[in-house]
Coordinates of C-alpha atoms and ligand atoms in Angstrom, one line a residue:
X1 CA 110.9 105.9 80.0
X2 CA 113.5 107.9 78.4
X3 CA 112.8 110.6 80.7
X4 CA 112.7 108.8 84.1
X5 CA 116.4 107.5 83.8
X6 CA 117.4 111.4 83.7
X7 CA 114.8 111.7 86.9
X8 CA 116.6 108.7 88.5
X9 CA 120.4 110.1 88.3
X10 CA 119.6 113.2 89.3
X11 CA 117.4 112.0 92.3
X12 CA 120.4 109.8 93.2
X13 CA 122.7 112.6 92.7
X14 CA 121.3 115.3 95.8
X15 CA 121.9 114.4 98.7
X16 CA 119.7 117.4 100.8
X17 CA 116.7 116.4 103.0
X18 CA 113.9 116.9 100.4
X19 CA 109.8 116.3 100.5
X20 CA 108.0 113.7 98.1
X21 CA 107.0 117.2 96.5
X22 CA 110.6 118.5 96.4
X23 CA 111.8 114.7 94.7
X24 CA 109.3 114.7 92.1
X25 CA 108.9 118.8 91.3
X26 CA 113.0 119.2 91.2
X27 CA 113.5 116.1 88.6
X28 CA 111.2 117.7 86.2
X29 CA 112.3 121.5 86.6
X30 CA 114.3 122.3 82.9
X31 CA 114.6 125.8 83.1
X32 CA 114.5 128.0 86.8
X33 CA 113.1 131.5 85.8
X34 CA 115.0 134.0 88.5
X35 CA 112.1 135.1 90.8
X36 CA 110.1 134.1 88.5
X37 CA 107.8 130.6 87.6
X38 CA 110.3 127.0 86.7
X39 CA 109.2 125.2 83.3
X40 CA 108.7 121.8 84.3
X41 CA 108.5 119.2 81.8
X42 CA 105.3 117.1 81.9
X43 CA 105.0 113.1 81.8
X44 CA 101.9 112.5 81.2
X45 CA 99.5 115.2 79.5
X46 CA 95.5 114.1 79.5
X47 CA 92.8 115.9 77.7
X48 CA 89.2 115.9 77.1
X49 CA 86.6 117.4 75.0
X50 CA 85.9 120.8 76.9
X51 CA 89.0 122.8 77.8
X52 CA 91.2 121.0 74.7
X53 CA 89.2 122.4 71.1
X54 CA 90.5 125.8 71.7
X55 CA 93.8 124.8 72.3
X56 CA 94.5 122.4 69.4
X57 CA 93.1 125.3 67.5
X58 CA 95.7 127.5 69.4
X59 CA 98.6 125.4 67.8
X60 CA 97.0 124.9 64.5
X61 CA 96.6 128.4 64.1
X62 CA 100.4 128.6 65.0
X63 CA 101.2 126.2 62.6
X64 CA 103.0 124.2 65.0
X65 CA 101.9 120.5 66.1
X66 CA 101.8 118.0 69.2
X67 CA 105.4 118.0 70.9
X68 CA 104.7 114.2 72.0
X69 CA 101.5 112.8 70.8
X70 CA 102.7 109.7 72.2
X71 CA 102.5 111.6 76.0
X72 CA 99.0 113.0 75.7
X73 CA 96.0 110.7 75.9
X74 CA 92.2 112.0 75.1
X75 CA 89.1 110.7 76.6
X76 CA 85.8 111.9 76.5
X77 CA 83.4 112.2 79.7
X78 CA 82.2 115.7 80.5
X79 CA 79.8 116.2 77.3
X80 CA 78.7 112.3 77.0
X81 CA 75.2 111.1 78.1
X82 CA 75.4 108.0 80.1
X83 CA 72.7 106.3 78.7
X84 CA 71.8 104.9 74.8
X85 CA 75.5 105.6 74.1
X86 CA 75.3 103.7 70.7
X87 CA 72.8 106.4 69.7
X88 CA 74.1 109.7 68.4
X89 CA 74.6 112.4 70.7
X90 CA 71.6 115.1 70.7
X91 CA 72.7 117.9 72.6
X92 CA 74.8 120.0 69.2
X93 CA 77.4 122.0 71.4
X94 CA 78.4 118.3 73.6
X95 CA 78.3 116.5 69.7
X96 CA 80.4 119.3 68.5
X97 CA 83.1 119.1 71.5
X98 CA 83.4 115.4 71.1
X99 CA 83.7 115.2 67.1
X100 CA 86.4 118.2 67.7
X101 CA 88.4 115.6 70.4
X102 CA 88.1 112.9 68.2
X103 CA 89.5 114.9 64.6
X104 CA 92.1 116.6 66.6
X105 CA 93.4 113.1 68.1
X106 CA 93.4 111.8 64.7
X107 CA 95.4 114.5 63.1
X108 CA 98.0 114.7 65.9
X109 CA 98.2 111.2 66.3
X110 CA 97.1 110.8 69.7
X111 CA 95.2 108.3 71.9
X112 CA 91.9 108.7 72.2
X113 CA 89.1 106.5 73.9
X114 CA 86.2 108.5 72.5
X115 CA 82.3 107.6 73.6
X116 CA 81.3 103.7 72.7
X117 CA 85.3 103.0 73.1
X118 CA 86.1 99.9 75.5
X119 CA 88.6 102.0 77.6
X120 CA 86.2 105.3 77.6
X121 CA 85.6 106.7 80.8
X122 CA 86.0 109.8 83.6
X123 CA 90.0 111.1 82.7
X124 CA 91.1 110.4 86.2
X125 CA 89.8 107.4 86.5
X126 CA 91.0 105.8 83.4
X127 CA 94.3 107.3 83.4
X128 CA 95.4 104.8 86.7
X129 CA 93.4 102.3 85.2
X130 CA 95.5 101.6 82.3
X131 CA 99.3 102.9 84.1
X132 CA 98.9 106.2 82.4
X133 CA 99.3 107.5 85.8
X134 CA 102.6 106.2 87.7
X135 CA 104.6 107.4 90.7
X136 CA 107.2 110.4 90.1
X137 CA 105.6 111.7 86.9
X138 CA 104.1 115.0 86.1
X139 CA 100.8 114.9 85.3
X140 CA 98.4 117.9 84.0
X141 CA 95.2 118.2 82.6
X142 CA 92.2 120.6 81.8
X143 CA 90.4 119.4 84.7
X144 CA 90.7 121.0 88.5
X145 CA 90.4 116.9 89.6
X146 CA 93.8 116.4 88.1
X147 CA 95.1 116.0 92.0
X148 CA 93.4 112.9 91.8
X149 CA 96.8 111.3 90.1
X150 CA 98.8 112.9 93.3
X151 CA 97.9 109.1 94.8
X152 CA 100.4 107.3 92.9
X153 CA 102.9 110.0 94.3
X154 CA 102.9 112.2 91.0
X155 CA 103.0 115.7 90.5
X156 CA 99.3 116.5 89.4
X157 CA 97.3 119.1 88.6
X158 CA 94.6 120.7 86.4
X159 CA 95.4 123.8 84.0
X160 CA 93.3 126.3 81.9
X161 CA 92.9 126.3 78.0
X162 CA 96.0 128.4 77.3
X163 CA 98.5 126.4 79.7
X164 CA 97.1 122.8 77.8
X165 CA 98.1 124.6 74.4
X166 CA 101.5 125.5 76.4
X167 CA 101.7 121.6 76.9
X168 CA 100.2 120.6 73.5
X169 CA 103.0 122.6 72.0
X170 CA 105.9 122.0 73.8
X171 CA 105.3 119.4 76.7
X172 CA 106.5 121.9 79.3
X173 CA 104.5 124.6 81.5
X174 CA 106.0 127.6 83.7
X175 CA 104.6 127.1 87.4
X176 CA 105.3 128.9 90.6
X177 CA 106.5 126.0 92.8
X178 CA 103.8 126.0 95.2
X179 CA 104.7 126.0 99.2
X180 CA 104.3 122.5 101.1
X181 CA 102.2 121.1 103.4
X182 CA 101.7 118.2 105.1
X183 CA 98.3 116.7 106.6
X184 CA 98.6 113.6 108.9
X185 CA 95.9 111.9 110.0
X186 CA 96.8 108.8 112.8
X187 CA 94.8 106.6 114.5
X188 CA 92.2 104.2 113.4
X189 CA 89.2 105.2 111.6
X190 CA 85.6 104.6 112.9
X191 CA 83.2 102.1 111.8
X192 CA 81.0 103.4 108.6
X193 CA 84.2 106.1 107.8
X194 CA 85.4 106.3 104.5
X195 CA 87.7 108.0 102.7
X196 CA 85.5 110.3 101.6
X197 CA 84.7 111.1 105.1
X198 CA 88.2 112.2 106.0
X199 CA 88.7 114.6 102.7
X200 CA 85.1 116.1 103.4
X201 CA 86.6 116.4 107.2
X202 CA 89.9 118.1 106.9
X203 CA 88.2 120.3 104.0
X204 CA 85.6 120.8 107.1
X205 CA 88.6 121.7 109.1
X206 CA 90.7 123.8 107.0
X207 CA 88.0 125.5 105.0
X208 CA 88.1 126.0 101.4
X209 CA 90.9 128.3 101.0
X210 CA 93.2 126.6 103.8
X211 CA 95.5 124.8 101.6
X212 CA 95.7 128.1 98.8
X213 CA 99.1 128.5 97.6
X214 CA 100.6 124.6 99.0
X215 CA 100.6 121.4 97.6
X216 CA 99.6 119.1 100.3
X217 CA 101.4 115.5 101.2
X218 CA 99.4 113.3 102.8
X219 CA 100.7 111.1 105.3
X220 CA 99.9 108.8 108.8
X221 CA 98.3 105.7 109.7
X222 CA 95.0 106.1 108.1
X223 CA 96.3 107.1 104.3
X224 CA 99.0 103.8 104.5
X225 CA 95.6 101.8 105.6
X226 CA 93.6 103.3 103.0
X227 CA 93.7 101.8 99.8
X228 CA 94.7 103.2 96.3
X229 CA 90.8 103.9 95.6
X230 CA 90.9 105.7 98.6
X231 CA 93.7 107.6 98.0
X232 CA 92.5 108.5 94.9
X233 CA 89.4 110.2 96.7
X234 CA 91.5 111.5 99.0
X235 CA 93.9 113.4 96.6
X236 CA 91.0 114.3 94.3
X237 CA 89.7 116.5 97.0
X238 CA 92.7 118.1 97.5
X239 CA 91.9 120.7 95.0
X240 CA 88.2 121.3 97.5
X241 CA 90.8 123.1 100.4
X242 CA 92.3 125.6 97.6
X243 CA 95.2 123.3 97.2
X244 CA 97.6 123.4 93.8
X245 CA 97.4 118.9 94.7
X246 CA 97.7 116.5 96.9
X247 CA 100.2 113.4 96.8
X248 CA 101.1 110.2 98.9
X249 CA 104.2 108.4 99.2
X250 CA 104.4 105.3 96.7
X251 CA 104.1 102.0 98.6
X252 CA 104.2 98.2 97.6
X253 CA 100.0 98.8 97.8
X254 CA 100.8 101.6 94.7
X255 CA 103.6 99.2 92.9
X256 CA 101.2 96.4 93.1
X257 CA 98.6 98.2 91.6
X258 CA 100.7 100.2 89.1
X259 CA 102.2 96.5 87.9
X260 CA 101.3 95.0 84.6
X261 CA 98.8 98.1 83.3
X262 CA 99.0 98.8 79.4
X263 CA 100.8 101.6 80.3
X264 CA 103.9 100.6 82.6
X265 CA 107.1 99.7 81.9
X266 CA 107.8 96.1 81.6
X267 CA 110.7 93.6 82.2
X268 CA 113.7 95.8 82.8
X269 CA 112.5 98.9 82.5
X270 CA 110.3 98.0 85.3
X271 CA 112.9 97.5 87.8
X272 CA 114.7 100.7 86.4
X273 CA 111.4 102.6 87.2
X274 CA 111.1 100.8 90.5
X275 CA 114.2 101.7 91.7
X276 CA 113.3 105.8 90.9
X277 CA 110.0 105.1 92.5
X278 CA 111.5 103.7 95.9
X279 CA 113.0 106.9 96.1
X280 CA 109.9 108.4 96.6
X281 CA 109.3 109.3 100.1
X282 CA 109.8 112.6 102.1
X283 CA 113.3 112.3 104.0
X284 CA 113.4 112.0 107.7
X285 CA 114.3 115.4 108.3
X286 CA 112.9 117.5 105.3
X287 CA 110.6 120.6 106.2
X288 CA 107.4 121.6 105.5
X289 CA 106.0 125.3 105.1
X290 CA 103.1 123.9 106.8
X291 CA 102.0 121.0 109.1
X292 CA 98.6 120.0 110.5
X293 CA 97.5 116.9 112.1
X294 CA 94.0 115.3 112.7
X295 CA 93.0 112.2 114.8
X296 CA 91.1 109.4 112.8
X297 CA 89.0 108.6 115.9
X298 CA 87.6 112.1 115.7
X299 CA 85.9 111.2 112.1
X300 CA 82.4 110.1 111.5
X301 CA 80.6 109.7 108.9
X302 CA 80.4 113.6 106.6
X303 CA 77.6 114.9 104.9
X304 CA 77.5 118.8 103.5
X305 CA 74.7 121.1 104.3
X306 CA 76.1 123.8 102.3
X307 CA 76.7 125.5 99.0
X308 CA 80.5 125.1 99.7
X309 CA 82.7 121.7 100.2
X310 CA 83.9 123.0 103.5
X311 CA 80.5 123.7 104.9
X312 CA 80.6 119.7 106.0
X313 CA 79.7 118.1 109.2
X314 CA 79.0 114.7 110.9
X315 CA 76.2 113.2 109.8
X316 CA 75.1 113.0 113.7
X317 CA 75.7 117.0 114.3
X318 CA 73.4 119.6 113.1
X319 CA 73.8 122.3 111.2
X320 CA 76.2 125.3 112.8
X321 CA 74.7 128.1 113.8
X322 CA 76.3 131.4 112.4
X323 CA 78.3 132.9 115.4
X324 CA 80.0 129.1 115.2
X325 CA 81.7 129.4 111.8
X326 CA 84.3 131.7 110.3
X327 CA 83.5 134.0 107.4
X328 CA 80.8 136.4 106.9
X329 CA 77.5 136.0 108.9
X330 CA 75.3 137.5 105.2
X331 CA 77.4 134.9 103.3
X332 CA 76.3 132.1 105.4
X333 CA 73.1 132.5 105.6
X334 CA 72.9 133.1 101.9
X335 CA 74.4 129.6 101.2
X336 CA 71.9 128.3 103.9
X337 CA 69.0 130.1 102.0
X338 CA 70.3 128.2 99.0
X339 CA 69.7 125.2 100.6
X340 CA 66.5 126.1 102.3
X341 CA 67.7 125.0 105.1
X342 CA 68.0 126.5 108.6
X343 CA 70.7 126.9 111.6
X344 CA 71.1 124.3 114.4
X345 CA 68.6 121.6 112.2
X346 CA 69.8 118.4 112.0
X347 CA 70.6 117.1 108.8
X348 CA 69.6 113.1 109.6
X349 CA 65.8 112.4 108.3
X350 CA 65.5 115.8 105.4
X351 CA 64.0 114.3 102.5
X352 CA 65.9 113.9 99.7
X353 CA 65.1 113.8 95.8
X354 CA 68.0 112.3 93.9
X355 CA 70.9 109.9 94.8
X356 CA 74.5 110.3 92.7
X357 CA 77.2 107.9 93.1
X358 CA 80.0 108.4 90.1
X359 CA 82.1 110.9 89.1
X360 CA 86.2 110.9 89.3
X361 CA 86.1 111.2 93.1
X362 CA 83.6 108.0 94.1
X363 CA 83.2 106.4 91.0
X364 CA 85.2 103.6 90.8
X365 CA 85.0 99.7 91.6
X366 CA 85.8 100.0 95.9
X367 CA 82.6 102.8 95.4
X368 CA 80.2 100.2 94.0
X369 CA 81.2 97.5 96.3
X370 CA 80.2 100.7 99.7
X371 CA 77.1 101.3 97.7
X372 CA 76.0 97.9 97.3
X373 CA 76.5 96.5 100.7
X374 CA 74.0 98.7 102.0
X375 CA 71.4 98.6 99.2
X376 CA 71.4 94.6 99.5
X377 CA 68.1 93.4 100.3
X378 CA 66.7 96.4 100.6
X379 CA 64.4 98.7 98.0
X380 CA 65.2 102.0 96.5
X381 CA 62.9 104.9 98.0
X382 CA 59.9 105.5 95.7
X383 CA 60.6 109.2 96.3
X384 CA 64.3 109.3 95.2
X385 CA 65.8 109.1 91.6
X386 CA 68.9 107.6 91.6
X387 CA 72.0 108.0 88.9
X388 CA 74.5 105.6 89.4
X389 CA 77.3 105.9 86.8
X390 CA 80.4 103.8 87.0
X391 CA 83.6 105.7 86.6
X392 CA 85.1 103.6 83.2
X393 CA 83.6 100.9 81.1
X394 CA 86.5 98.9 83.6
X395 CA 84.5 99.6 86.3
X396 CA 81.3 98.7 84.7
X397 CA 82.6 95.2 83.5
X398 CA 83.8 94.9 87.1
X399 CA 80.2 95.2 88.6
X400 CA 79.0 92.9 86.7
X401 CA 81.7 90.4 87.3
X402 CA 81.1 90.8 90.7
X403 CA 77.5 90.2 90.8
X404 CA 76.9 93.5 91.9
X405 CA 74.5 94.3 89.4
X406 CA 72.0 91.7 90.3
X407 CA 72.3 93.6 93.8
X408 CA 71.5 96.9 91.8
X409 CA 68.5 95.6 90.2
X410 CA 66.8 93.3 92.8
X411 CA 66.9 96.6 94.8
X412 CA 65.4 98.3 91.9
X413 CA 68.3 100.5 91.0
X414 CA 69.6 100.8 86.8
X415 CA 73.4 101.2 86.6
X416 CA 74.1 104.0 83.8
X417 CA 77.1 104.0 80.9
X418 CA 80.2 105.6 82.3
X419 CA 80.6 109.3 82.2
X420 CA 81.0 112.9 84.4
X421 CA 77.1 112.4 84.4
X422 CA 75.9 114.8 86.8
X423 CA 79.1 115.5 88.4
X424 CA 78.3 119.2 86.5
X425 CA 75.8 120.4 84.1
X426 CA 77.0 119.7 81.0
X427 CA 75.5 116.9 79.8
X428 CA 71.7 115.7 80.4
X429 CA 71.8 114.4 84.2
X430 CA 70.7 117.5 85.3
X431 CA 69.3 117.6 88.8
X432 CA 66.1 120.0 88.5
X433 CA 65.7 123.0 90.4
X434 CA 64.8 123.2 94.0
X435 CA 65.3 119.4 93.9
X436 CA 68.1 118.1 96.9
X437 CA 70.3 115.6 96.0
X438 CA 73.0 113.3 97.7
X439 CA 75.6 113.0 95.5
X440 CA 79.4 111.6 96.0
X441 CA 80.7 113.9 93.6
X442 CA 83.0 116.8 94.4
X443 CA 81.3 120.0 94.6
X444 CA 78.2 121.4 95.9
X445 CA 78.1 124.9 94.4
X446 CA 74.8 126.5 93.6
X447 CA 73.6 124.8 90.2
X448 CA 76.6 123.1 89.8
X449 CA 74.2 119.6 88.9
X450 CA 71.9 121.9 87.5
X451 CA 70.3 125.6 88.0
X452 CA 68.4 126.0 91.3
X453 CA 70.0 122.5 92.1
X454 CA 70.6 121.5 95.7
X455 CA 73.6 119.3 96.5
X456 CA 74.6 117.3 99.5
X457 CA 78.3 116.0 99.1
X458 CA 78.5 112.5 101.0
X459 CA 80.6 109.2 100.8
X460 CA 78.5 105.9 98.9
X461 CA 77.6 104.6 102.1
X462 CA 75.7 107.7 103.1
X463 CA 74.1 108.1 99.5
X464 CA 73.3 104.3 99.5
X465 CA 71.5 105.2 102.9
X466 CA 70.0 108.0 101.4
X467 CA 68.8 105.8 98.4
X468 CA 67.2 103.4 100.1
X469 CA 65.5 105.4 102.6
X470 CA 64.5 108.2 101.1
X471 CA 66.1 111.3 103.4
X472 CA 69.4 111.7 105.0
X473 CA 70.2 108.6 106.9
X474 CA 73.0 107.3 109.4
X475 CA 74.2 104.4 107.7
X476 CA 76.2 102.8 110.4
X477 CA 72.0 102.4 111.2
X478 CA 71.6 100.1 108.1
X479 CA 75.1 98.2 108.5
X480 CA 75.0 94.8 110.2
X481 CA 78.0 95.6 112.3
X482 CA 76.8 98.6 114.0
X483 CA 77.1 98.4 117.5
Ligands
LIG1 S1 83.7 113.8 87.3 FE1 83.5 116.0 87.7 S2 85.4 116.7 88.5 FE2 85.7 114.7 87.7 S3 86.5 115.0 85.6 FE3 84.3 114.8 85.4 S4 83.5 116.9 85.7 FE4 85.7 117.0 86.3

């Protein structure tokens, strides 16, 4: 907390018209290179067993040690299989990565929820789980997914081996300050559309390299409805649109949540920290490199039918032909090759072979509860093989304590142990080649659940369709509402 009463007096201090970014970013700059990067000093640093073993060795080798152990919290999730967790881990180089995680938190005295530990789980899910993750902070870790954290109205983002050795060593990194954008979305979203559906849309919209060189605020009617699950999808696919993160304002939805976590300031220091954090909004007249706006009644529910997280329609529409999109007409039809599929198909009724809901972007307890309303009273496909991983062990206790596992078995569905799981192939929820797969995750890059694998990136409710029916399905068709 030490840090955010310097952040608070300095906020209160500057009177210009500033963005969220501008609030948070400026607080935390120590040092202004001249036309070069700032050094910003970082809140909150996470790490994980894949991109952290070669920095700790960085710092050991220099004979230095962790600035502020207490500041850097380690969890494992890439490497870990997400079932027989008890058992000992079979793969050598994932058993290596994760004994190396646990050592190094031991001899630098830092935090560390390691496989078969109660608060275990997916980095970005876990971190605003327990208030790791709180509005105004900066927030980095190994991970691209980092932007995830940009819900609570932080600074987050992921970094490469050498910049979490920069942090390791000295809590501080030297960025460019990015440019800013803002995305608002107004109106009121359709029936069946879910977050996940508007991310997957505006990346649609803006392609994956509209957003390079901004960090984008969020903002409008349907991010204030949405709720801090949501925004956590959102943010997390900020990266998806080339992005450096994504943020929202803090609201009394994010304070509520935020409120009584392991990790947040208590008693007084809670209303010091709430007065910084009401702060946090982008003033009335501040300016933005960049501004875009969408209308929420133009969303319906997304699915990808390429090898990129831009190449997304609606579910309803069929696949573009090549003349329709921007980008090289050989590069097109090489991702459509990929996928075996062809221009102007529809994508509703292809058969599909696996179903994925987890990962950081739809893992968590609001995911379940999509999932589950549509696989209720109905049977899993005999054709489909199904993964679903909860996000943390907290999100696993909270389907059971909702009775949504009965729901999950009756329908003939296992939950798995938490994890990345097949998020990427790095651990054994590999999807085979050829094989197509509806997964919630984030990417759909050739082989990234496995070589020769075939993704289709989709909300819960659209894999839970997909699950239950065996091939790409409407859901609004399975949901009671649907007029
Ligand atoms: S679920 Fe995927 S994107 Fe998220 S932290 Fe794990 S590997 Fe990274």
């Amino acid at each position: 907390m030490l840090h955010l009463e310097a952040v608070f007096f300095k906020v209160l201090s500057e009177e210009m018209k500033k963005t969220l970014f501008d609030k948070v970013w400026d607080s935390h700059v120590v040092k202004h290179v001249e036309d070069g990067p700032d050094v910003l000093f970082i809140d909150r640093h996470l790490v994980h067993e894949v991109t952290s073993p070669v920095a700790f060795l960085g710092i050991k080798n220099r004979g230095i040690s962790v600035l502020y152990p207490e500041r850097t919290f380690a969890t494992a999730d890439h490497n870990t299989p997400t079932i027989n967790q008890h058992l000992p881990v079979q793969d050598p180089l994932s058993a290596n990565q994760l004994k190396a995680l646990e050592e190094n938190s031991k001899k630098y005295g830092i935090s560390h929820w390691g496989l078969g530990h109660q608060k275990n789980g997916i980095v970005h899910v876990v971190g605003p789980e327990y208030g790791i993750t709180q509005p105004g902070a900066t927030i980095v870790c190994g991970d691209s997914h980092t932007s995830t954290h940009g819900a609570f109205g932080a600074i987050a983002f992921g970094i490469g081996t050498s910049e979490v050795e920069m942090v390791l060593a000295s809590q501080c990194i030297m960025q460019p300050k990015p440019k800013k954008m803002r995305i608002n979305v107004n109106g009121k979203l359709n029936f069946g559309v879910s977050p996940k559906d508007v991310a997957l849309y505006i990346i649609s919209r803006l392609t994956t390299s509209g957003a390079t060189g901004y960090f984008v605020e969020y903002s409008g009617d349907v991010f204030r409805d949405m709720s801090m699950e949501g925004r956590m999808t959102v943010c997390n696919l900020s990266i998806e649109m080339g992005a450096r993160g994504g943020m929202i304002a803090p609201d009394e939805k994010t304070f509520e949540y935020v409120k009584g976590r392991e990790f947040t300031p208590k008693g007084a220091a809670w209303d010091k920290a709430m007065t910084y954090w009401k702060t946090l909004f982008t003033d009335k007249d501040a300016e933005f490199d960049k501004e875009i706006y969408f209308d929420a009644s133009d969303i319906e529910p997304m699915i990808t039918y390429g090898t990129n997280p831009g190449m997304g329609i609606g579910i309803s529409k069929s696949i573009p032909k090549a003349e329709q999109v921007e980008g090289g007409v050989s590069t097109y039809k090489k991702s459509l090759g990929y996928m075996a599929f062809n221009e102007g198909e529809d994508m509703i009724g292809k058969p599909i072979d696996f179903v994925f809901i987890g990962s950081c972007t739809n893992g968590r307890i609001e995911d379940f509860r999509a999932f589950t309303s549509i696989i209720k009273g109905r049977k899993k496909a005999a054709n489909v093989t199904a993964w679903l991983v909860p996000g943390s062990h907290q999100v696993e206790a909270a389907i059971k304590a909702e009775g949504l596992l009965d729901i999950i078995h009756e329908a003939g569905f296992e939950l798995r142990e938490p994890g990345c799981s097949a998020c990427l192939a790095m651990n054994d929820d590999k999807v085979p080649a050829g094989k197509l797969a509806v997964s919630t995750s984030n990417r759909n890059f050739e082989g990234r659940q496995g070589p020769g694998s075939r993704t289709l990136l989709a909300s819960p409710l659209v894999a839970a369709a997909a699950a239950v029916t065996g091939k790409v399905t409407d859901p609004r068709e399975l949901m009671k509402e649907f007029a």
